[in-house]
Structures are given as structure tokens and as C-alpha cells.
Coordinates of C-alpha atoms in Angstrom, one line a residue:
M7 CA -1.2 -10.3 9.8
V8 CA 0.9 -13.2 10.8
I9 CA 0.7 -15.1 14.1
S10 CA 3.7 -17.4 14.6
S11 CA 2.8 -20.8 15.9
V12 CA 6.4 -22.0 15.9
I13 CA 8.1 -22.4 19.2
S14 CA 10.8 -19.8 19.5
E15 CA 14.1 -20.1 21.2
H16 CA 14.7 -17.3 23.7
M17 CA 18.0 -15.9 25.0
T18 CA 18.5 -16.2 28.7
G19 CA 21.0 -14.6 31.1
V20 CA 21.6 -11.5 29.0
A21 CA 21.3 -8.3 31.0
P22 CA 19.9 -5.3 29.1
L23 CA 22.4 -2.7 28.2
V24 CA 20.4 0.4 29.0
D25 CA 23.0 3.0 27.9
V26 CA 23.7 1.3 24.6
E27 CA 20.0 0.8 23.9
N28 CA 19.3 4.5 24.6
A29 CA 22.2 5.5 22.4
R30 CA 20.8 3.4 19.6
A31 CA 17.4 5.0 20.0
E32 CA 19.0 8.4 19.8
A33 CA 20.9 7.6 16.7
Q34 CA 17.8 5.9 15.2
F35 CA 15.7 9.0 15.8
E36 CA 18.2 11.2 14.1
R37 CA 18.4 9.0 11.1
E38 CA 14.6 8.9 10.9
T39 CA 14.3 12.6 11.3
H40 CA 16.9 13.6 8.7
S41 CA 16.9 10.9 6.1
Q42 CA 13.1 10.2 5.9
M43 CA 11.0 13.0 7.3
L44 CA 13.0 16.2 6.7
D45 CA 13.4 15.5 3.0
R46 CA 9.6 15.0 2.5
F47 CA 8.0 17.2 5.2
D48 CA 9.8 20.4 6.0
G49 CA 9.2 21.3 9.6
E50 CA 10.4 20.7 13.2
P51 CA 10.5 17.6 15.4
R52 CA 7.9 17.7 18.2
G53 CA 6.8 15.7 21.1
P54 CA 8.6 14.5 24.3
R55 CA 10.7 11.4 24.5
V56 CA 10.1 9.5 27.8
K57 CA 11.3 6.3 29.3
N58 CA 8.9 3.3 29.5
A59 CA 7.6 1.9 32.8
Y60 CA 10.8 -0.2 33.2
G61 CA 13.1 2.8 32.5
D62 CA 15.1 0.8 30.1
S63 CA 14.4 2.4 26.7
Y64 CA 13.2 5.6 25.2
I65 CA 9.7 5.7 23.7
Q66 CA 9.8 7.5 20.4
T67 CA 7.0 10.0 20.7
R68 CA 8.4 12.6 18.3
Y69 CA 6.7 13.5 15.0
R70 CA 7.4 16.1 12.3
F71 CA 5.4 19.3 12.7
R72 CA 4.7 22.1 10.3
K73 CA 1.8 24.6 10.0
G74 CA -0.6 22.8 12.3
V75 CA 0.1 19.4 10.8
A76 CA 1.8 16.5 12.6
L77 CA 3.4 13.8 10.4
I78 CA 3.6 10.2 11.8
T79 CA 5.4 7.8 9.5
V80 CA 4.9 4.0 9.6
E81 CA 7.2 1.8 7.6
G82 CA 8.1 -1.8 7.5
S83 CA 6.7 -4.7 9.4
L84 CA 4.6 -4.0 12.5
V85 CA 5.3 -5.4 16.0
N86 CA 3.5 -4.9 19.2
R87 CA 6.3 -4.0 21.6
G88 CA 9.5 -1.9 21.4
A89 CA 8.5 1.7 21.5
Y90 CA 12.0 2.7 20.8
I91 CA 11.8 1.0 17.4
G92 CA 11.2 3.5 14.6
A93 CA 10.6 3.4 10.9
A94 CA 14.3 3.8 10.0
S95 CA 15.0 0.3 11.4
G96 CA 12.6 -1.5 9.1
L97 CA 10.2 -2.2 11.9
T98 CA 7.5 -0.1 13.6
S99 CA 5.9 -0.9 16.9
Y100 CA 2.2 -0.3 17.9
E101 CA 3.5 0.9 21.2
G102 CA 5.6 3.6 19.6
V103 CA 2.9 4.7 17.1
T104 CA 0.4 4.9 20.1
A105 CA 2.8 7.2 21.9
Q106 CA 3.2 9.4 18.9
F107 CA -0.5 9.7 18.4
A108 CA -1.0 10.5 22.1
A109 CA 1.6 13.3 22.0
A110 CA 0.2 14.8 18.8
A111 CA -3.4 14.6 20.2
A112 CA -2.2 16.5 23.3
D113 CA -0.4 19.2 21.4
P114 CA -2.6 22.2 21.1
D115 CA -0.7 23.4 18.0
V116 CA -1.5 20.3 16.1
K117 CA -4.7 20.7 14.1
T118 CA -4.4 17.7 11.9
I119 CA -2.5 14.4 12.0
M120 CA -1.1 12.9 8.8
L121 CA -0.5 9.2 9.0
D122 CA 2.1 8.2 6.3
L123 CA 1.9 4.4 5.6
D124 CA 4.3 2.1 3.8
S125 CA 3.8 -1.2 5.6
P126 CA 2.8 -4.8 4.7
G127 CA 1.3 -5.3 8.1
G128 CA 2.5 -7.4 11.0
E129 CA 1.5 -9.0 14.3
A130 CA -2.2 -9.4 15.2
G131 CA -1.5 -8.7 18.9
G132 CA -1.9 -5.0 19.5
A133 CA -3.1 -4.1 16.0
F134 CA -6.8 -3.6 16.8
E135 CA -6.0 -1.7 20.0
L136 CA -4.0 0.7 18.0
A137 CA -6.7 1.0 15.4
D138 CA -9.1 1.8 18.2
F139 CA -6.8 4.5 19.5
V140 CA -6.4 6.1 16.1
H141 CA -10.2 6.1 15.7
A142 CA -10.6 7.7 19.1
V143 CA -8.0 10.5 18.3
A144 CA -9.8 11.1 15.0
Q145 CA -13.0 12.0 16.9
E146 CA -11.0 14.9 18.4
K147 CA -8.7 15.9 15.6
P148 CA -8.8 15.1 11.9
V149 CA -6.5 12.1 11.0
V150 CA -5.6 11.8 7.3
A151 CA -4.0 8.5 6.3
I152 CA -2.1 8.3 3.1
V153 CA -1.2 4.9 1.5
N154 CA 2.3 5.8 0.4
A155 CA 2.7 3.2 -1.1
L156 CA 1.5 0.2 1.0
A157 CA -1.2 -0.2 3.7
A158 CA -1.9 -3.9 3.9
S159 CA -3.3 -6.1 6.6
A160 CA -2.5 -4.6 10.1
A161 CA -1.4 -1.4 8.5
Y162 CA -4.8 -1.0 6.8
A163 CA -6.4 -1.7 10.1
M164 CA -4.5 1.3 11.5
A165 CA -5.5 3.4 8.5
S166 CA -9.2 2.5 8.8
G167 CA -9.4 4.5 12.1
A168 CA -8.5 7.7 10.2
S169 CA -11.0 10.4 9.3
R170 CA -10.2 9.7 5.6
I171 CA -7.8 7.6 3.6
I172 CA -5.9 8.9 0.5
T173 CA -3.9 6.5 -1.7
T174 CA -1.1 7.3 -4.1
P175 CA -1.8 6.2 -7.7
S176 CA 0.4 3.2 -7.2
G177 CA -0.5 2.7 -3.5
V178 CA -1.6 -0.8 -2.4
S179 CA -4.5 -1.1 0.1
G180 CA -6.4 -4.0 1.7
S181 CA -5.4 -7.5 2.6
I182 CA -8.1 -7.6 5.3
G183 CA -7.4 -11.1 6.5
V184 CA -5.5 -13.2 9.0
V185 CA -3.0 -16.0 8.5
V186 CA -1.3 -18.5 10.8
L187 CA 1.8 -20.2 9.7
H188 CA 2.7 -23.7 10.8
L189 CA 6.0 -25.1 9.6
D190 CA 6.4 -28.9 9.8
Q191 CA 10.1 -29.7 10.3
S192 CA 9.6 -33.4 11.2
K193 CA 10.8 -34.9 8.0
R194 CA 13.8 -32.6 7.7
L195 CA 14.8 -33.4 11.2
E196 CA 14.4 -37.1 10.6
K197 CA 16.8 -36.9 7.6
M198 CA 19.2 -35.1 9.8
G199 CA 18.9 -37.8 12.5
V200 CA 17.5 -35.4 15.0
V201 CA 14.7 -36.6 17.3
P202 CA 13.2 -33.9 19.4
T203 CA 11.5 -34.9 22.7
L204 CA 8.9 -32.5 24.2
I205 CA 8.3 -32.9 27.9
Y206 CA 5.2 -30.9 28.9
A207 CA 2.2 -30.6 31.1
G208 CA -1.2 -29.6 29.7
G209 CA -2.7 -31.3 26.8
H210 CA -2.5 -28.3 24.5
K211 CA 0.8 -26.9 25.6
V212 CA 2.7 -28.0 22.5
D213 CA -0.1 -27.5 20.0
G214 CA 1.3 -26.3 16.7
N215 CA 4.9 -27.3 17.4
P216 CA 7.1 -27.6 14.3
F217 CA 8.4 -31.1 15.2
E218 CA 5.4 -33.1 14.0
P219 CA 2.7 -32.8 11.4
L220 CA -0.2 -30.6 12.4
P221 CA -3.0 -32.7 13.9
E222 CA -6.6 -32.1 12.6
D223 CA -7.9 -31.1 16.0
T224 CA -5.1 -28.6 16.5
R225 CA -5.7 -27.2 12.9
A226 CA -9.4 -26.8 13.9
D227 CA -8.4 -24.9 17.0
L228 CA -6.1 -22.6 15.1
Q229 CA -8.8 -22.0 12.5
A230 CA -11.2 -21.0 15.2
E231 CA -8.7 -18.5 16.5
V232 CA -8.1 -17.1 13.0
D233 CA -11.8 -16.8 12.4
Q234 CA -12.2 -14.9 15.7
L235 CA -9.4 -12.5 14.8
Y236 CA -10.8 -12.1 11.3
A237 CA -14.2 -11.1 12.8
M238 CA -12.4 -8.5 14.9
F239 CA -10.6 -7.2 11.8
V240 CA -13.7 -6.9 9.8
A241 CA -15.6 -5.1 12.6
T242 CA -12.7 -2.7 13.0
V243 CA -12.6 -1.7 9.3
A244 CA -16.4 -1.5 9.1
R245 CA -16.6 0.9 12.1
G246 CA -13.9 3.2 10.5
R247 CA -15.2 2.9 6.9
S248 CA -18.9 3.6 7.3
N249 CA -19.3 3.3 3.5
L250 CA -18.5 -0.4 3.8
T251 CA -20.6 -3.2 5.3
E252 CA -19.0 -6.2 7.0
D253 CA -20.4 -8.3 4.1
A254 CA -18.6 -6.0 1.6
I255 CA -15.4 -6.2 3.5
R256 CA -15.5 -10.0 3.7
A257 CA -16.3 -10.1 -0.1
T258 CA -12.9 -8.6 -0.8
E259 CA -11.4 -12.0 0.4
A260 CA -8.3 -10.2 1.6
R261 CA -7.5 -8.9 -1.8
T262 CA -5.3 -5.9 -2.2
C263 CA -6.3 -3.0 -4.5
L264 CA -4.2 -0.6 -6.5
G265 CA -4.8 3.2 -6.4
A266 CA -8.1 4.1 -8.0
E267 CA -9.5 0.6 -7.6
A268 CA -9.2 1.1 -3.8
V269 CA -11.3 4.2 -4.1
E270 CA -13.8 2.5 -6.3
I271 CA -14.6 -0.3 -3.8
G272 CA -14.5 2.0 -0.8
L273 CA -11.1 1.1 0.8
A274 CA -9.9 4.7 0.2
D275 CA -11.5 8.1 -0.3
D276 CA -9.4 9.6 -3.0
V277 CA -6.1 9.4 -5.0
G278 CA -3.3 11.9 -4.4
T279 CA 0.4 12.3 -3.7
F280 CA 2.2 12.8 -0.5
V281 CA 3.4 16.2 -1.5
D282 CA -0.1 17.4 -2.6
I283 CA -1.8 16.2 0.6
A284 CA 0.9 17.7 2.8
E285 CA 0.7 21.0 1.1
E286 CA -3.1 21.0 1.2
L287 CA -3.2 20.2 4.9
Q288 CA -0.6 22.8 5.7
S289 CA -2.2 25.5 3.7
S290 CA -5.6 24.9 5.3
G291 CA -4.3 24.4 8.9
M292 CA -6.6 21.5 9.4
G293 CA -7.9 18.5 7.5
R294 CA -11.2 18.4 5.6
K295 CA -12.8 15.9 7.8
F296 CA -15.7 14.5 5.8
M297 CA -19.1 14.7 7.5
K298 CA -22.2 12.5 7.0
G299 CA -23.7 13.3 3.7
A300 CA -20.7 15.3 2.5
T301 CA -18.3 14.1 -0.2
M302 CA -16.0 15.9 -2.6
S303 CA -14.0 14.5 -5.4
Q304 CA -10.3 15.4 -6.0
A305 CA -11.4 17.8 -8.7
D306 CA -13.9 19.5 -6.4
L307 CA -11.3 19.9 -3.7
K308 CA -8.8 21.6 -6.1
R309 CA -11.5 23.9 -7.5
S310 CA -11.8 27.2 -5.7
P311 CA -15.2 27.8 -4.3
S312 CA -14.9 31.4 -5.4
V313 CA -15.0 30.4 -9.1
A314 CA -18.4 29.6 -10.7
S315 CA -19.0 27.1 -13.4
G316 CA -18.0 28.5 -16.8
G317 CA -14.9 30.2 -15.4
E318 CA -16.7 33.4 -14.3
P319 CA -15.2 34.9 -11.0
R320 CA -17.6 35.3 -8.1
L321 CA -16.4 37.5 -5.3
E322 CA -18.8 36.3 -2.6
T323 CA -21.6 34.0 -1.8
T324 CA -24.6 35.5 -0.1
P325 CA -25.3 34.4 3.5
Q326 CA -28.7 33.2 2.5
E327 CA -27.2 31.0 -0.3
L328 CA -24.6 29.5 2.0
S329 CA -27.0 29.1 4.9
G330 CA -29.5 27.3 2.7
A331 CA -26.9 25.0 1.2
V332 CA -25.5 24.0 4.6
L333 CA -29.0 23.2 6.0
A334 CA -29.9 21.2 2.8
L335 CA -26.7 19.2 3.1
F336 CA -27.0 18.6 6.9
P337 CA -30.7 18.8 7.7
D338 CA -30.3 16.8 11.0
S339 CA -27.3 18.6 12.3
K340 CA -27.9 21.0 15.2
R341 CA -24.5 22.5 14.6
A342 CA -25.4 23.2 11.0
Q343 CA -28.7 24.8 12.0
A344 CA -26.9 27.1 14.4
F345 CA -24.3 27.9 11.8
G346 CA -26.9 28.8 9.2
E347 CA -29.0 30.8 11.6
A348 CA -26.0 32.9 12.6
L349 CA -25.1 33.5 8.9
S350 CA -28.7 34.6 8.1
K351 CA -28.4 37.2 10.9
G352 CA -25.4 38.7 9.4
A353 CA -22.6 36.9 11.2
S354 CA -19.2 36.3 9.5
I355 CA -18.3 32.7 8.7
A356 CA -15.8 32.7 11.6
L357 CA -18.3 33.9 14.1
A358 CA -21.0 31.5 12.9
A359 CA -18.6 28.7 13.2
D360 CA -17.7 29.8 16.8
L361 CA -21.4 29.8 17.7
A362 CA -21.9 26.4 16.1
K363 CA -19.0 24.9 18.1
M364 CA -20.6 25.9 21.4
I365 CA -23.2 23.2 20.9
D366 CA -20.6 20.6 21.9
D367 CA -19.9 22.4 25.1
G368 CA -23.6 22.8 26.0
Q369 CA -23.3 26.7 25.7
S370 CA -25.9 29.0 24.4
T371 CA -25.7 29.8 20.7
K372 CA -27.8 32.9 20.8
M373 CA -26.0 36.0 19.5
S374 CA -25.5 38.7 22.1
P375 CA -26.0 42.4 21.2
L376 CA -22.2 42.8 21.1
Q377 CA -21.8 39.8 18.8
M378 CA -24.5 41.1 16.5
A379 CA -22.8 44.5 16.3
M380 CA -19.5 42.8 15.6
A381 CA -21.2 40.6 12.9
Q382 CA -22.6 43.6 11.1
Q383 CA -19.2 45.4 11.3
R384 CA -17.4 42.4 9.9
R385 CA -19.9 42.0 7.1
A386 CA -19.1 45.6 6.0
D387 CA -15.4 44.8 5.7
L388 CA -15.8 42.0 3.2
G389 CA -15.4 43.9 -0.1
P390 CA -12.7 46.0 -1.6
G391 CA -12.6 49.5 -0.3
G392 CA -14.7 48.7 2.7
G393 CA -18.0 48.1 0.9
P394 CA -19.9 44.9 0.4
A395 CA -18.5 42.6 -2.2
P396 CA -20.6 42.4 -5.4
H397 CA -22.4 39.1 -5.9
Q398 CA -22.7 37.1 -9.1
A399 CA -25.0 34.1 -9.6
A400 CA -23.2 30.8 -9.1
A401 CA -23.9 27.3 -10.4
K402 CA -25.5 24.9 -7.9
D403 CA -22.5 22.6 -7.8
D404 CA -20.2 25.5 -6.8
L405 CA -22.5 26.5 -4.0
W406 CA -22.6 22.9 -2.7
A407 CA -18.8 22.8 -2.9
H408 CA -18.5 26.1 -1.1
A409 CA -20.9 24.9 1.6
I410 CA -19.1 21.7 2.2
A411 CA -15.6 23.3 2.1
T412 CA -16.7 26.0 4.5
V413 CA -18.2 23.7 7.1
N414 CA -15.4 21.3 7.0
R415 CA -12.8 24.0 7.2
E416 CA -14.5 25.9 10.0
F417 CA -15.7 23.3 12.5
G418 CA -14.8 19.9 11.2
R419 CA -18.0 17.9 11.8
A420 CA -21.7 18.7 12.1

């Protein structure tokens, strides 16, 4: 991420043209919707568009929605302000992405948020606040970030807040670092016969100005600022990527990694394509939010849990098998314990999941007589013709995959 230390010239006396700005925002939204999203993610635009606190521009809170999945696309360089700025312009604002996430998080129809990233990064200001917000949303709804095909610097900070990160085979991830640019124009101006004069108050007011070489004390101050931001960046990534320590993150030395290498060193969870991930999320209705102790490879995720090793079909896993596998995978989880106990008493997977969810709300997870009766009735309806489905012995790996997939699908996290 780049922090400009060059003194900028600002326009003055220019009144904002509210109607023109809003018209541009409208046109930009249409371009973004039709030329970028619609071709890749069939569905409907969702989310309100509201004016900001000043009433002078529309905040782009719309996202693409289909089958329980909200798509938020981030492209180009990242800037802090300008919520009306969208991906079609070549810039994306933290303000706008925050508004999109807030709208998707509040939409009861949205079960999963898909964050589509193709950005080299951008401003430091606002980047970590957005990463914090993405992380907070991911505690309520699964957020799947896809590096398609670039999530570098501030864009990777954003991705690190997601529940999981998928990279395309050619996707570039990383660049966890900070840079400050100082441009010394003094010799060029001297050749041109230009002699700038800075009139100021406050000893550090013109630190880093481009009209003189950078003094060592100013360089030291800027380095201290960079180091502080770098520490914030590393801590942000370490929080979101629990598989990486701060030392491991620093050891990358701001390198970028391609595809499978990012998975190997822990910057991403798996390799996939945009289309495959979109179809997977839409077909399941929610993301497979990885829980502590549960990991699945791409091959595991594509393999049906109803097919045992060796290619032999299995029509059902016994409640005892599934209950035992869940408890073995998540021994410290109260939700898993409630889930397994309900299964062992004859509850369907759906009912067991509903009971497990009650733990978050502080409700009782004891099965009522009515629930018990419903559980027994549902169990009788599993197999063809109304009878119990026949059981075939399954390999241990398939049982674990079934347990993980079931728990992730039904109640997200233990």
C-alpha cells in the first residue's frame, strides 16, 4: 500500500455538481452490473443505494445476488473515500465496499458473501478498518474471498478477513508490506530555473516535501510510520489467517505468491476458479466455513460423501457413525456435542443442527416429546419406499469427509 508524501495541489472554488455526479454514479452502476457482473454471475442486483451524509453522491451498496450468494467485486486501485466509485471506473473505495458488505450482511436472503478480488492494493488509510469489518461480518455469515486474479497489499488485507480464501491457478496473493514514496524534484526544478519557497509554521509541516532531498531525520520519522503500519498489517493478517504466525507473515518479506504456492505457505486455502466456486456456493446455499480442526482438500470437497472408497455406493451413514465422527473432530465443541447427542437419539441431520444452533441463543437443547416423535418419523422416511436406507461399510476418510461437510453445511461453525 502506498502513502503519498508528496504535497498535492488542490482545486479550489469548484462547486460540486450533484446532479452530474449522481448521473455518473447511475451510469457507472449500470456498466458495472451488465459488463462485469452479469456475464460472470447470473442473478439480480440487490441492496439499496443511499446518499452519503452530505447528500452529494450515491453510495454504491448494490451487489449481485443469486441462490443465497451475494457477489461483491473489487477491482483496480483502492482508495478510502468515494463510495460512488465502483469497480468499472478502475478504482474501488473502502467506503463503498463497506457499504456493500453492510447491506449484504443485513439481507436475510444472503447466506454467503463472495468477495471477488482483482486489485494491486492502494491507500493505507481505511484499509485495516475495512479488513476489520469484513472479519466481523464473517463471524455472522461465511465470506469466501477469491483471488481472481490479484489480491495484493491492501486487497490481501481485505481478503484476510474472509472465512476462507480461494485463489485461481494464476492468482497472485500477498505483498504484505508498506511503502512510502518520496520524490525529490529539487535538481529538476533547479535545471528549469524554478526556486520554490515554502512559508510555514511548525517544524515538521513540510516534512517530505518534493522540493528538497529527504533529510535523514525525516526519513527516520517516515520509517517509524511505515513500521507502525506494517505491524498493523501483520497483526490484521495473523488474526484472519489463524494458520499463520506473525513471524511467518513477516518472513514472506512482502513477496507475492502464485496459485498453489499461496496455498502451500498458508496465504490461501485452496485453488479453484471463479465459476466453480460460484456454482459450489450457489448449489449449497451457504459457504463451507472451515471450523477449528476441520480441513478439506479440493478433491475432498468435490467427492460426494455418499460414495465410499473404491467407488462402491453407500446410501446412508448411520447416526452412530456420524455422531462419533463429529465428536472426534470437534471434542471441545458444545455445539458438536449437542449435534451428536441429537443424532444418536434418532434426530434427522436438520433437526440435530437446529438443536445445536440453540446453544448460541442460550436455549435448551433437550429434545421435547414432540421433537422426538418427529425425529423418529423423519428417520423412517429416509430410504426408498419409506423404509430405512440400507447401510454399507464406509472407509474412514469418507466418514470424516461426511462429518465435516455435514457440520459445515448445517450450522457453519462449532
